[in-house]
Coordinates of C-alpha atoms in Angstrom, one line a residue:
M1 CA -15.2 9.1 7.9
R2 CA -17.3 10.7 5.1
K3 CA -15.4 13.1 4.8
V4 CA -11.8 11.8 5.1
L5 CA -13.0 9.5 2.2
A6 CA -14.3 12.9 0.0
A7 CA -11.2 14.3 0.2
A8 CA -9.5 11.2 -0.9
F9 CA -11.5 11.2 -3.9
V10 CA -10.5 14.4 -4.9
T11 CA -6.8 14.3 -3.9
A12 CA -7.3 11.0 -7.0
A13 CA -9.0 13.2 -9.0
A14 CA -6.7 15.7 -8.9
A15 CA -4.1 13.2 -9.4
Y16 CA -5.3 12.2 -12.4
A17 CA -5.1 15.1 -13.8
W18 CA -1.1 15.0 -13.9
P19 CA 0.0 11.9 -15.2
A20 CA 3.2 13.3 -15.7
M21 CA 3.6 12.7 -12.1
A22 CA 3.9 8.9 -12.8
N23 CA 7.6 7.4 -12.4
D24 CA 8.4 8.4 -16.2
G25 CA 11.9 6.6 -15.3
L26 CA 10.2 3.7 -15.0
M27 CA 7.7 4.0 -17.6
N28 CA 10.6 4.6 -19.9
I29 CA 12.4 1.3 -19.1
I30 CA 9.2 -0.5 -19.4
K31 CA 8.6 1.1 -22.7
D32 CA 12.4 0.2 -23.7
P33 CA 11.8 -4.0 -25.4
K34 CA 15.5 -4.0 -24.8
Q35 CA 15.2 -3.9 -21.4
W36 CA 12.9 -6.2 -18.6
G37 CA 12.0 -3.5 -15.7
I38 CA 9.3 -4.9 -14.3
Q39 CA 8.4 -8.5 -13.3
T40 CA 5.0 -8.3 -15.2
G41 CA 7.0 -6.6 -18.3
D42 CA 4.7 -3.8 -18.1
Y43 CA 2.1 -2.4 -15.5
A44 CA -0.7 -3.6 -17.8
N45 CA 0.7 -7.6 -17.0
T46 CA 0.7 -8.5 -20.6
R47 CA 4.1 -10.1 -20.6
Y48 CA 4.2 -9.4 -24.3
S49 CA 8.2 -7.9 -25.4
K50 CA 8.0 -6.5 -28.7
L51 CA 11.6 -7.9 -30.0
D52 CA 11.4 -10.3 -32.7
E53 CA 14.8 -11.2 -33.7
V54 CA 13.4 -14.9 -32.1
N55 CA 10.6 -15.9 -34.1
A56 CA 9.1 -19.0 -35.3
G57 CA 11.0 -19.3 -38.2
N58 CA 14.4 -19.9 -36.4
V59 CA 13.1 -20.6 -32.4
G60 CA 14.2 -24.3 -33.2
K61 CA 18.0 -23.1 -33.6
L62 CA 17.9 -21.4 -29.5
Q63 CA 21.3 -22.5 -27.7
V64 CA 22.0 -22.0 -24.0
A65 CA 24.1 -18.7 -24.2
W66 CA 25.1 -19.0 -20.1
T67 CA 24.0 -20.5 -16.8
F68 CA 24.3 -19.1 -13.5
S69 CA 23.6 -21.1 -10.3
T70 CA 21.7 -19.0 -7.4
G71 CA 23.3 -21.7 -4.5
V72 CA 19.6 -21.8 -3.2
L73 CA 17.3 -24.9 -3.8
R74 CA 13.7 -24.9 -3.6
G75 CA 11.2 -23.1 -5.6
H76 CA 12.4 -20.7 -7.6
E77 CA 9.5 -18.7 -8.8
G78 CA 9.4 -15.2 -10.4
G79 CA 12.3 -14.0 -12.9
P80 CA 15.4 -11.8 -13.6
L81 CA 14.9 -8.0 -13.9
I82 CA 17.2 -6.4 -16.8
I83 CA 17.6 -2.6 -16.4
G84 CA 20.5 -1.5 -18.6
D85 CA 23.5 -3.5 -18.9
V86 CA 23.1 -5.3 -15.5
M87 CA 21.1 -8.2 -14.8
Y88 CA 19.2 -8.5 -10.8
V89 CA 18.3 -12.2 -10.1
H90 CA 16.6 -13.3 -6.9
T91 CA 16.0 -16.0 -4.8
P92 CA 13.9 -18.0 -2.7
F93 CA 14.6 -18.1 1.0
P94 CA 17.0 -16.4 2.2
N95 CA 16.2 -14.0 -0.7
I96 CA 19.5 -13.5 -1.7
V97 CA 19.8 -10.8 -4.6
Y98 CA 22.5 -11.0 -7.2
A99 CA 23.6 -8.3 -10.1
L100 CA 25.4 -10.0 -12.8
D101 CA 27.2 -7.6 -15.4
L102 CA 25.9 -8.3 -18.8
N103 CA 29.0 -7.0 -20.3
N104 CA 31.5 -9.1 -18.1
D105 CA 30.0 -12.5 -18.7
G106 CA 27.7 -12.4 -16.0
R107 CA 30.3 -11.1 -13.5
I108 CA 28.5 -10.2 -9.6
L109 CA 29.0 -7.0 -9.3
W110 CA 27.4 -7.2 -5.7
K111 CA 25.5 -9.4 -4.0
Y112 CA 23.2 -8.6 -0.7
E113 CA 22.5 -11.7 1.6
P114 CA 19.4 -11.1 4.1
K115 CA 19.7 -12.0 8.0
Q116 CA 16.2 -13.5 8.6
D117 CA 15.3 -16.1 11.1
P118 CA 14.7 -19.1 9.6
N119 CA 11.4 -20.0 11.9
V120 CA 9.7 -17.8 9.0
I121 CA 10.0 -21.4 7.3
P122 CA 7.1 -23.3 8.4
V123 CA 4.8 -20.0 8.5
M124 CA 5.2 -20.0 4.8
C125 CA 2.7 -21.5 2.7
C126 CA 3.3 -23.6 0.1
D127 CA 7.1 -23.6 -0.5
T128 CA 10.0 -20.6 0.1
V129 CA 8.8 -19.0 -2.8
N130 CA 9.8 -15.2 -3.9
R131 CA 8.0 -13.9 -7.3
G132 CA 11.0 -11.2 -7.7
L133 CA 12.4 -7.6 -7.2
A134 CA 10.8 -5.0 -8.5
Y135 CA 12.9 -1.3 -9.9
S136 CA 12.6 2.3 -9.4
D137 CA 14.9 5.5 -9.9
G138 CA 17.7 3.8 -8.9
T139 CA 16.7 1.3 -6.3
I140 CA 16.3 -2.7 -5.9
F141 CA 13.0 -3.5 -4.1
L142 CA 13.1 -6.7 -2.7
H143 CA 10.2 -7.8 0.2
Q144 CA 11.4 -10.7 2.2
A145 CA 10.0 -13.9 3.4
D146 CA 9.7 -12.2 7.1
T147 CA 8.1 -9.1 5.9
T148 CA 10.8 -6.5 5.5
L149 CA 10.4 -4.3 2.7
V150 CA 14.3 -3.5 1.7
A151 CA 15.2 -0.4 -0.8
L152 CA 19.0 -1.6 -1.9
D153 CA 20.5 1.0 -4.3
A154 CA 21.0 -0.3 -7.6
K155 CA 24.2 0.3 -8.6
T156 CA 26.0 -0.6 -5.3
G157 CA 23.5 -2.8 -3.0
A158 CA 23.6 -1.0 0.0
K159 CA 20.7 -0.4 1.9
K160 CA 18.9 2.5 1.5
W161 CA 16.4 1.7 3.8
S162 CA 13.6 -0.9 5.0
V163 CA 10.3 -1.4 7.2
V164 CA 8.4 -4.4 8.3
N165 CA 5.2 -4.9 6.9
G166 CA 3.6 -7.7 9.0
D167 CA 4.9 -10.0 11.5
P168 CA 5.8 -13.5 10.9
K169 CA 4.6 -15.1 14.4
K170 CA 1.0 -14.1 13.5
G171 CA 1.3 -16.1 10.5
E172 CA 1.9 -13.1 7.9
T173 CA 4.9 -13.9 5.7
N174 CA 5.7 -12.9 2.2
T175 CA 6.0 -14.5 -1.0
A176 CA 5.3 -12.0 -4.1
T177 CA 7.1 -8.9 -6.0
V178 CA 5.9 -5.5 -5.4
M179 CA 4.9 -2.7 -7.6
P180 CA 6.4 0.7 -7.7
V181 CA 4.0 3.3 -9.0
K182 CA 4.9 7.2 -9.3
D183 CA 6.8 7.5 -5.6
K184 CA 5.0 4.9 -4.3
V185 CA 5.8 1.2 -3.9
I186 CA 2.7 -1.1 -3.3
V187 CA 3.3 -4.3 -1.0
G188 CA 1.1 -7.3 -0.1
I189 CA 1.1 -9.9 2.8
S190 CA 0.7 -13.7 2.6
G191 CA -0.9 -15.5 5.8
G192 CA -4.7 -17.0 4.8
E193 CA -3.8 -20.0 6.2
F194 CA -3.0 -18.7 9.5
G195 CA -6.0 -16.4 10.3
V196 CA -4.2 -13.2 8.9
R197 CA -6.4 -10.1 8.6
C198 CA -4.4 -9.3 5.1
H199 CA -4.0 -5.8 3.3
V200 CA -2.1 -3.8 0.8
T201 CA 0.1 -0.9 1.5
A202 CA 1.6 2.0 -0.3
Y203 CA 5.1 3.0 1.0
D204 CA 6.7 6.0 -0.1
T205 CA 10.4 4.9 -2.5
K206 CA 12.3 7.3 -1.0
T207 CA 11.9 6.8 2.9
G208 CA 9.6 3.8 3.2
K209 CA 7.2 6.0 5.3
Q210 CA 4.1 4.1 4.7
V211 CA 1.4 6.2 2.5
W212 CA -2.0 4.2 2.5
R213 CA -3.4 0.8 4.2
G214 CA -6.2 -1.0 2.6
Y215 CA -7.7 -4.3 4.3
S216 CA -9.6 -6.7 2.3
I217 CA -11.8 -7.7 5.3
G218 CA -13.1 -4.7 7.8
P219 CA -14.9 -1.1 8.9
D220 CA -14.8 0.7 5.9
S221 CA -12.3 2.9 7.3
D222 CA -10.2 0.2 7.3
I223 CA -10.5 -1.5 3.6
L224 CA -10.6 2.2 2.3
V225 CA -14.0 1.9 0.6
D226 CA -16.6 4.6 0.6
P227 CA -20.1 3.2 0.8
E228 CA -21.8 5.7 -1.8
K229 CA -18.7 5.9 -4.3
T230 CA -17.4 2.8 -4.2
T231 CA -19.4 0.3 -6.3
D232 CA -19.8 -3.8 -6.5
L233 CA -21.4 -4.1 -10.3
G234 CA -22.2 -0.5 -10.8
K235 CA -23.6 -0.3 -7.6
P236 CA -22.9 1.5 -4.2
V237 CA -21.6 -1.1 -2.0
G238 CA -23.5 0.5 1.2
K239 CA -22.5 1.1 4.7
D240 CA -20.5 -1.5 6.2
S241 CA -20.4 -3.9 2.9
S242 CA -17.7 -6.5 4.9
L243 CA -18.9 -6.4 8.2
K244 CA -22.3 -7.4 7.6
S245 CA -21.0 -10.7 5.4
W246 CA -19.3 -11.9 8.2
E247 CA -20.5 -13.6 11.1
G248 CA -19.6 -11.9 15.1
D249 CA -15.9 -11.3 15.3
Q250 CA -14.7 -13.7 12.5
W251 CA -13.3 -11.0 10.3
K252 CA -10.8 -10.3 12.5
I253 CA -9.3 -13.4 11.2
G254 CA -10.7 -13.8 8.4
G255 CA -8.0 -13.8 5.5
G256 CA -8.4 -11.7 2.2
C257 CA -4.5 -12.2 1.7
T258 CA -3.1 -9.8 -1.4
W259 CA -0.2 -12.2 -2.5
G260 CA -0.5 -12.1 -6.3
W261 CA 0.5 -10.0 -8.7
Y262 CA -0.3 -6.1 -8.9
S263 CA -1.3 -3.8 -12.5
Y264 CA -1.6 -0.3 -12.8
D265 CA -3.3 1.7 -15.5
P266 CA -1.7 5.5 -15.4
E267 CA -4.7 7.1 -17.3
T268 CA -7.1 5.8 -14.4
N269 CA -4.6 6.2 -12.0
L270 CA -5.9 2.5 -10.4
V271 CA -4.4 0.3 -8.9
Y272 CA -5.7 -3.1 -9.9
Y273 CA -5.1 -7.1 -7.8
G274 CA -7.2 -10.0 -6.2
S275 CA -7.8 -10.7 -2.6
G276 CA -7.1 -14.6 -1.6
N277 CA -9.4 -16.8 0.3
P278 CA -11.5 -16.2 3.7
S279 CA -10.1 -18.2 7.0
T280 CA -10.6 -20.8 7.6
W281 CA -11.1 -23.2 5.0
N282 CA -14.6 -24.6 6.8
P283 CA -17.0 -22.7 5.5
S284 CA -19.3 -23.6 8.1
Q285 CA -17.6 -21.7 10.6
R286 CA -17.6 -18.5 8.7
P287 CA -21.4 -18.0 7.0
G288 CA -22.0 -15.0 4.7
D289 CA -20.6 -14.0 1.6
N290 CA -17.1 -12.7 3.8
K291 CA -16.6 -9.5 1.8
W292 CA -13.9 -9.0 0.5
S293 CA -12.3 -11.5 0.0
M294 CA -12.0 -13.5 -3.3
T295 CA -12.3 -9.8 -4.8
I296 CA -10.9 -7.7 -7.5
W297 CA -9.9 -4.4 -6.2
A298 CA -9.6 -1.0 -8.4
R299 CA -8.2 1.4 -5.8
D300 CA -6.5 4.4 -6.4
A301 CA -2.9 4.8 -6.6
D302 CA -2.7 7.7 -4.3
T303 CA -5.2 7.2 -2.1
G304 CA -5.9 3.7 -1.8
V305 CA -9.5 4.8 -1.9
A306 CA -11.7 1.8 -3.9
K307 CA -13.3 2.8 -7.0
W308 CA -15.1 -0.5 -7.2
V309 CA -14.6 -4.2 -6.5
Y310 CA -16.1 -7.9 -7.6
Q311 CA -15.9 -10.7 -5.7
M312 CA -16.0 -13.8 -8.0
T313 CA -16.1 -16.7 -5.0
P314 CA -18.8 -15.3 -2.7
H315 CA -18.6 -17.7 0.6
D316 CA -15.6 -19.7 -0.4
E317 CA -15.6 -23.1 0.0
W318 CA -12.7 -24.7 -2.0
D319 CA -9.6 -22.2 -1.6
Y320 CA -10.0 -20.3 -4.7
D321 CA -7.8 -17.5 -4.2
G322 CA -8.9 -14.6 -6.3
V323 CA -5.1 -13.2 -6.0
N324 CA -4.0 -13.9 -10.0
E325 CA -3.2 -11.4 -12.2
M326 CA -5.2 -8.6 -14.0
I327 CA -4.0 -7.9 -17.6
L328 CA -5.5 -4.8 -19.1
T329 CA -5.9 -4.6 -23.0
D330 CA -7.4 -1.8 -24.7
Q331 CA -9.6 -4.2 -27.5
K332 CA -12.6 -4.3 -29.3
M333 CA -15.7 -6.0 -28.3
D334 CA -19.1 -5.7 -29.6
G335 CA -18.0 -3.6 -32.3
K336 CA -16.7 -0.9 -29.6
D337 CA -13.4 0.2 -28.6
R338 CA -13.5 -1.0 -24.7
K339 CA -10.5 -0.6 -21.7
L340 CA -10.7 -3.9 -20.5
L341 CA -9.2 -6.0 -17.9
T342 CA -8.7 -9.9 -18.1
H343 CA -8.3 -12.6 -15.1
F344 CA -8.2 -16.0 -15.0
D345 CA -9.3 -17.0 -11.4
R346 CA -8.5 -20.1 -9.6
N347 CA -12.0 -21.2 -9.7
G348 CA -12.2 -22.1 -13.5
F349 CA -13.3 -18.8 -14.8
G350 CA -12.1 -16.6 -17.2
Y351 CA -13.6 -13.0 -16.4
T352 CA -13.5 -9.9 -19.0
L353 CA -14.4 -6.8 -17.0
D354 CA -14.4 -3.3 -17.5
R355 CA -11.9 -1.9 -15.9
V356 CA -13.2 1.8 -15.7
T357 CA -16.1 0.7 -14.4
G358 CA -15.9 -2.7 -13.0
D359 CA -18.5 -3.6 -15.5
L360 CA -18.7 -7.5 -15.6
L361 CA -18.8 -8.5 -19.4
V362 CA -17.7 -11.9 -20.1
A363 CA -17.4 -15.0 -17.6
E364 CA -17.1 -18.2 -18.8
K365 CA -15.0 -21.5 -17.7
Y366 CA -11.7 -21.7 -19.1
D367 CA -11.1 -25.6 -18.1
P368 CA -14.1 -27.6 -19.7
A369 CA -13.5 -30.1 -16.4
V370 CA -14.6 -27.1 -14.2
N371 CA -18.0 -28.8 -12.0
W372 CA -18.1 -27.1 -8.9
A373 CA -20.5 -24.2 -10.7
T374 CA -22.5 -24.3 -13.8
K375 CA -21.9 -21.3 -14.7
V376 CA -21.7 -17.1 -13.2
D377 CA -24.9 -15.5 -13.9
M378 CA -25.1 -12.9 -16.7
D379 CA -28.3 -11.6 -16.6
R380 CA -28.2 -8.4 -15.3
S381 CA -31.5 -8.1 -14.2
S382 CA -31.8 -11.2 -12.3
P383 CA -31.1 -10.8 -8.5
T384 CA -28.1 -13.3 -8.6
F385 CA -26.0 -11.4 -11.4
G386 CA -22.6 -12.0 -11.3
R387 CA -22.2 -14.8 -8.9
P388 CA -21.3 -18.3 -9.6
Q389 CA -24.0 -21.3 -9.5
V390 CA -22.9 -23.6 -7.1
V391 CA -24.0 -27.4 -7.9
S392 CA -24.9 -28.7 -4.0
K393 CA -23.2 -31.9 -5.3
Y394 CA -19.4 -30.0 -4.9
S395 CA -20.7 -28.0 -2.5
T396 CA -18.5 -28.5 0.8
A397 CA -20.9 -26.1 3.2
Q398 CA -24.2 -28.1 1.9
Q399 CA -22.5 -31.5 2.2
G400 CA -21.2 -30.4 5.7
E401 CA -18.5 -30.6 8.3
D402 CA -16.5 -34.1 7.9
V403 CA -17.9 -35.1 5.1
N404 CA -15.2 -36.0 2.3
T405 CA -17.0 -34.0 -0.9
K406 CA -15.3 -36.3 -4.1
G407 CA -14.4 -34.8 -7.7
I408 CA -14.5 -31.6 -7.1
C409 CA -12.6 -29.3 -10.2
P410 CA -10.6 -27.8 -10.4
A411 CA -8.6 -28.6 -6.9
A412 CA -7.8 -26.0 -4.5
L413 CA -4.8 -24.9 -6.6
G414 CA -7.2 -23.8 -9.2
T415 CA -7.4 -24.1 -12.6
K416 CA -4.6 -21.4 -13.2
D417 CA -2.8 -20.2 -9.6
Q418 CA -0.4 -17.6 -9.3
Q419 CA 1.4 -18.6 -12.8
P420 CA 1.3 -15.4 -15.2
A421 CA -0.7 -15.6 -18.6
A422 CA 0.7 -13.3 -21.2
F423 CA -1.3 -11.5 -23.7
S424 CA 0.1 -10.7 -27.8
P425 CA -2.2 -7.8 -29.4
K426 CA -1.0 -9.1 -32.3
T427 CA -3.0 -12.8 -32.3
G428 CA -5.4 -10.3 -29.5
L429 CA -5.2 -13.7 -27.3
F430 CA -4.4 -14.4 -23.7
Y431 CA -1.8 -17.2 -23.7
V432 CA -2.3 -19.3 -20.1
P433 CA -0.8 -22.2 -18.3
T434 CA -2.9 -24.2 -16.3
N435 CA -3.7 -26.4 -13.5
H436 CA -5.9 -29.4 -15.0
V437 CA -6.3 -31.2 -11.1
C438 CA -9.5 -32.0 -9.1
M439 CA -9.9 -33.0 -5.4
D440 CA -11.5 -34.6 -2.3
Y441 CA -11.8 -31.9 0.3
E442 CA -13.4 -32.6 4.1
P443 CA -14.0 -29.6 6.4
F444 CA -13.5 -29.8 10.1
R445 CA -14.2 -27.6 13.1
V446 CA -10.8 -25.7 13.8
S447 CA -9.6 -23.2 16.7
Y448 CA -7.8 -20.4 16.0
T449 CA -4.0 -19.6 17.5
A450 CA -2.1 -16.5 16.4
G451 CA 1.0 -18.3 14.9
Q452 CA -0.4 -21.6 14.5
P453 CA -2.0 -23.4 11.0
Y454 CA -5.4 -22.4 11.0
V455 CA -6.7 -24.2 8.0
G456 CA -10.0 -26.9 8.6
A457 CA -9.7 -29.0 5.9
T458 CA -8.0 -32.1 4.4
L459 CA -7.6 -32.7 0.6
S460 CA -6.4 -35.1 -2.2
M461 CA -5.4 -33.9 -5.6
Y462 CA -5.5 -35.9 -9.0
P463 CA -5.7 -35.6 -12.8
A464 CA -9.4 -34.1 -13.8
P465 CA -10.8 -37.5 -14.9
N466 CA -12.4 -38.2 -18.4
S467 CA -9.5 -36.7 -20.1
H468 CA -5.9 -36.7 -21.2
G469 CA -4.5 -37.9 -18.2
G470 CA -2.6 -35.3 -17.3
M471 CA -2.5 -32.6 -14.7
G472 CA -1.9 -29.4 -17.0
N473 CA -2.8 -28.0 -20.0
F474 CA -1.3 -24.9 -22.0
I475 CA -4.1 -22.7 -23.7
A476 CA -5.0 -19.9 -25.8
W477 CA -7.9 -17.8 -25.0
D478 CA -10.2 -15.2 -26.6
N479 CA -11.3 -13.1 -23.6
T480 CA -13.9 -11.4 -25.7
K481 CA -15.8 -14.5 -26.5
G482 CA -15.1 -16.1 -23.8
K483 CA -13.5 -19.4 -25.6
I484 CA -10.3 -21.7 -25.9
V485 CA -8.8 -21.5 -29.3
W486 CA -6.2 -24.3 -29.1
S487 CA -5.1 -26.0 -26.0
L488 CA -1.7 -28.1 -25.5
P489 CA -1.7 -31.3 -22.8
E490 CA 1.0 -31.2 -20.7
P491 CA 1.7 -34.3 -17.9
F492 CA 2.2 -32.0 -15.2
S493 CA 0.3 -28.2 -14.2
V494 CA 2.4 -25.5 -16.1
W495 CA 3.2 -23.6 -13.1
S496 CA 5.2 -21.2 -15.0
G497 CA 4.7 -18.0 -16.4
A498 CA 4.5 -17.4 -20.0
L499 CA 5.9 -14.8 -22.4
A500 CA 4.5 -13.7 -25.6
T501 CA 6.6 -12.2 -28.2
A502 CA 6.3 -10.0 -31.5
G503 CA 8.1 -13.0 -32.9
D504 CA 4.9 -14.7 -33.0
V505 CA 6.4 -17.1 -30.3
V506 CA 5.2 -17.7 -27.0
F507 CA 7.4 -19.3 -24.0
Y508 CA 6.7 -21.4 -21.2
G509 CA 8.0 -23.7 -18.7
T510 CA 7.1 -27.4 -17.3
L511 CA 7.1 -28.9 -13.8
E512 CA 9.5 -31.5 -15.7
G513 CA 11.9 -29.0 -16.6
Y514 CA 11.3 -28.0 -20.5
L515 CA 11.5 -24.4 -21.5
K516 CA 9.1 -24.7 -24.7
A517 CA 8.3 -22.3 -27.4
V518 CA 5.2 -22.3 -29.2
D519 CA 3.6 -20.6 -32.2
S520 CA 1.3 -18.5 -30.9
K521 CA -1.1 -18.7 -33.9
T522 CA -1.7 -22.5 -33.5
G523 CA 0.2 -23.8 -30.7
K524 CA 2.6 -26.2 -32.5
E525 CA 5.8 -26.7 -30.7
L526 CA 8.6 -24.8 -32.0
Y527 CA 11.3 -26.3 -29.5
K528 CA 12.1 -27.8 -25.7
F529 CA 15.0 -27.8 -24.0
K530 CA 15.2 -29.8 -20.3
T531 CA 16.7 -27.4 -17.6
P532 CA 18.4 -29.0 -14.7
S533 CA 15.2 -28.7 -12.8
G534 CA 11.3 -28.2 -12.7
I535 CA 10.3 -24.7 -13.9
I536 CA 7.9 -22.5 -11.4
G537 CA 9.9 -18.8 -12.8
N538 CA 8.6 -16.9 -15.5
V539 CA 10.1 -16.6 -18.4
T540 CA 12.1 -13.1 -19.5
T541 CA 13.5 -11.8 -22.5
Y542 CA 16.1 -8.8 -22.9
E543 CA 18.3 -7.4 -25.9
H544 CA 22.0 -7.0 -25.5
K545 CA 24.4 -5.6 -27.3
G546 CA 21.9 -6.2 -30.4
K547 CA 21.2 -10.1 -29.6
Q548 CA 18.1 -11.0 -27.9
Y549 CA 17.8 -13.0 -25.0
I550 CA 15.5 -15.6 -23.3
A551 CA 16.3 -16.4 -19.7
I552 CA 14.7 -18.6 -17.1
L553 CA 14.8 -19.7 -13.5
S554 CA 14.7 -23.4 -12.7
G555 CA 14.5 -24.8 -9.7
V556 CA 11.3 -26.9 -8.6
G557 CA 8.9 -26.2 -6.2
G558 CA 5.5 -24.2 -5.3
W559 CA 2.7 -25.3 -4.3
A560 CA 3.0 -28.3 -6.7
G561 CA 6.4 -29.3 -6.4
I562 CA 6.1 -29.2 -2.4
G563 CA 7.1 -32.5 -2.0
L564 CA 10.1 -32.5 -3.9
A565 CA 11.3 -29.1 -2.4
A566 CA 10.5 -29.8 1.4
G567 CA 11.2 -33.4 0.9
L568 CA 8.0 -34.7 2.1
T569 CA 6.3 -37.7 1.2
D570 CA 2.5 -38.1 3.5
P571 CA 0.7 -37.8 0.4
N572 CA -1.9 -35.8 2.2
A573 CA 1.2 -32.9 3.5
G574 CA 0.8 -29.7 1.5
L575 CA -3.0 -29.7 1.8
G576 CA -2.9 -33.0 -0.8
A577 CA -0.2 -31.5 -3.0
V578 CA 2.7 -34.1 -2.3
G579 CA 0.4 -37.0 -3.5
G580 CA -1.3 -35.1 -5.9
Y581 CA 2.4 -35.0 -7.3
A582 CA 4.3 -37.8 -6.4
A583 CA 5.1 -38.9 -10.1
L584 CA 7.0 -35.9 -10.5
S585 CA 10.2 -36.8 -8.6
S586 CA 10.6 -39.2 -11.5
Y587 CA 11.6 -36.3 -14.2
T588 CA 13.7 -34.2 -12.3
N589 CA 15.3 -33.1 -9.0
L590 CA 16.1 -29.9 -7.0
G591 CA 17.9 -27.0 -8.4
G592 CA 18.8 -23.7 -8.5
Q593 CA 19.5 -22.1 -11.8
L594 CA 19.4 -19.7 -14.2
T595 CA 19.5 -20.6 -17.6
V596 CA 19.8 -17.8 -20.9
F597 CA 19.2 -18.7 -24.6
A598 CA 20.3 -16.8 -27.9
L599 CA 20.3 -17.7 -31.4
P600 CA 23.9 -19.1 -32.5
N601 CA 26.3 -16.2 -33.8

């Protein structure tokens, strides 16, 4: 094993010496602000655009330029890609793909509709969403709900190849996008609520052949760590770092799923992402830290070998998945130029790390309602450095099985779920869509059966008490200081991805269906428009024939909107979200539409 990993590190070092080997075509598209070539805007996940025709002075004049119905209801997450004069639009299950001609009023150039077994729907956690397509070298990549990864010809929609990444009969599904890096496409998997042992996999972009696979949990050879070279807060992880943190064989059904966002640094050749909750949700059934669930991973793109890891919520007791995006920035901190990684975790803490070394620099609450922990220990001499200081009153493990622990903040869907934040290099601020929600949580003993839910907890959710009464905030955050700069209250969680632009405008959507534009410096609302359905998609911008456009998918759903999306009425359904967001039905309804905005001619 050691020889194999040593060889892998040599290979990685050689690859780092040749940055030109990266996917130059995609990287050129990403650098062109007229196009939107990757779901996250760029490899760094900044969701920032250099376009500035639409700016703080004129955004109030935006008008609807055109619309497109996807023909599918339920939750529309992600956003369109714009490659040249073609827009690529996706849908939730059954994951239809449309290629639209921007030169011809959005005429459908081709349509791809996969044939999937509808039995995959009840296996999917938290709605039938899909976070979007990816593009590389003339190929559109679709990762279907049933885990089939499909490569389509970008010009014709013809299938080039497909490969199956998991088995829905075991609870393995997909909701995430994928990320092309060099000659590989990086793919995750869902299923933590079904006892799936999850992984990240790299497939060859030309053939679909598996190149490497790194599990979140298990033996060193499975999780692709080198006990002596892979570090955790600057120290080697040591032999069997994951196995030692689990009792018996629980790790084999231990979760750690990888359904969030991915980022990539061509200079370090590292792929960054987070792993999700350990299984089950009943912490009494899995003593230990449950490594490496709830972890930020930095893996070599060529070999998959982890350079460093950092576990944010050891022995998770609240379902605070660590899958949210890792935003890569080069900023000054304490007078020094630093290569930073900023992560807004479900657990309510905003983390800033050195993305080269994994050194933890900042860990502060980005919602004052967070109460499950007092702080993260930042004393480097402390044996608990980097660990959250858990409050006993809100510890579901300490309170025990069949005890309803009340008033935990945030709720299981976190202070922020997958809805991605944005960063503006002009202001140096991060713009974060958040949930302002708390919960009561009662764990119970549960048995594992392959393909059946393996949760072991009941929940109820409600707005954070002693606050503005709403369930969300949209905030501006200083990652070097760990401080909220400004905060805008919202009646419901902000479940849409943000977009920051060089025009000093930040866009986001609301669950009621509003597209909003605010001043990036002050947060002042500059524009809003009510779309036909709740927005859980991510705002996108592009330029066509010299004109800037803003695009957003609307279609209520996701975890917060699961009651509407799936027609559920039991308040405890949707792991408590149905009751928590019951009032949403008074503001919006099911839909599936792309709305594109522009300034008047």
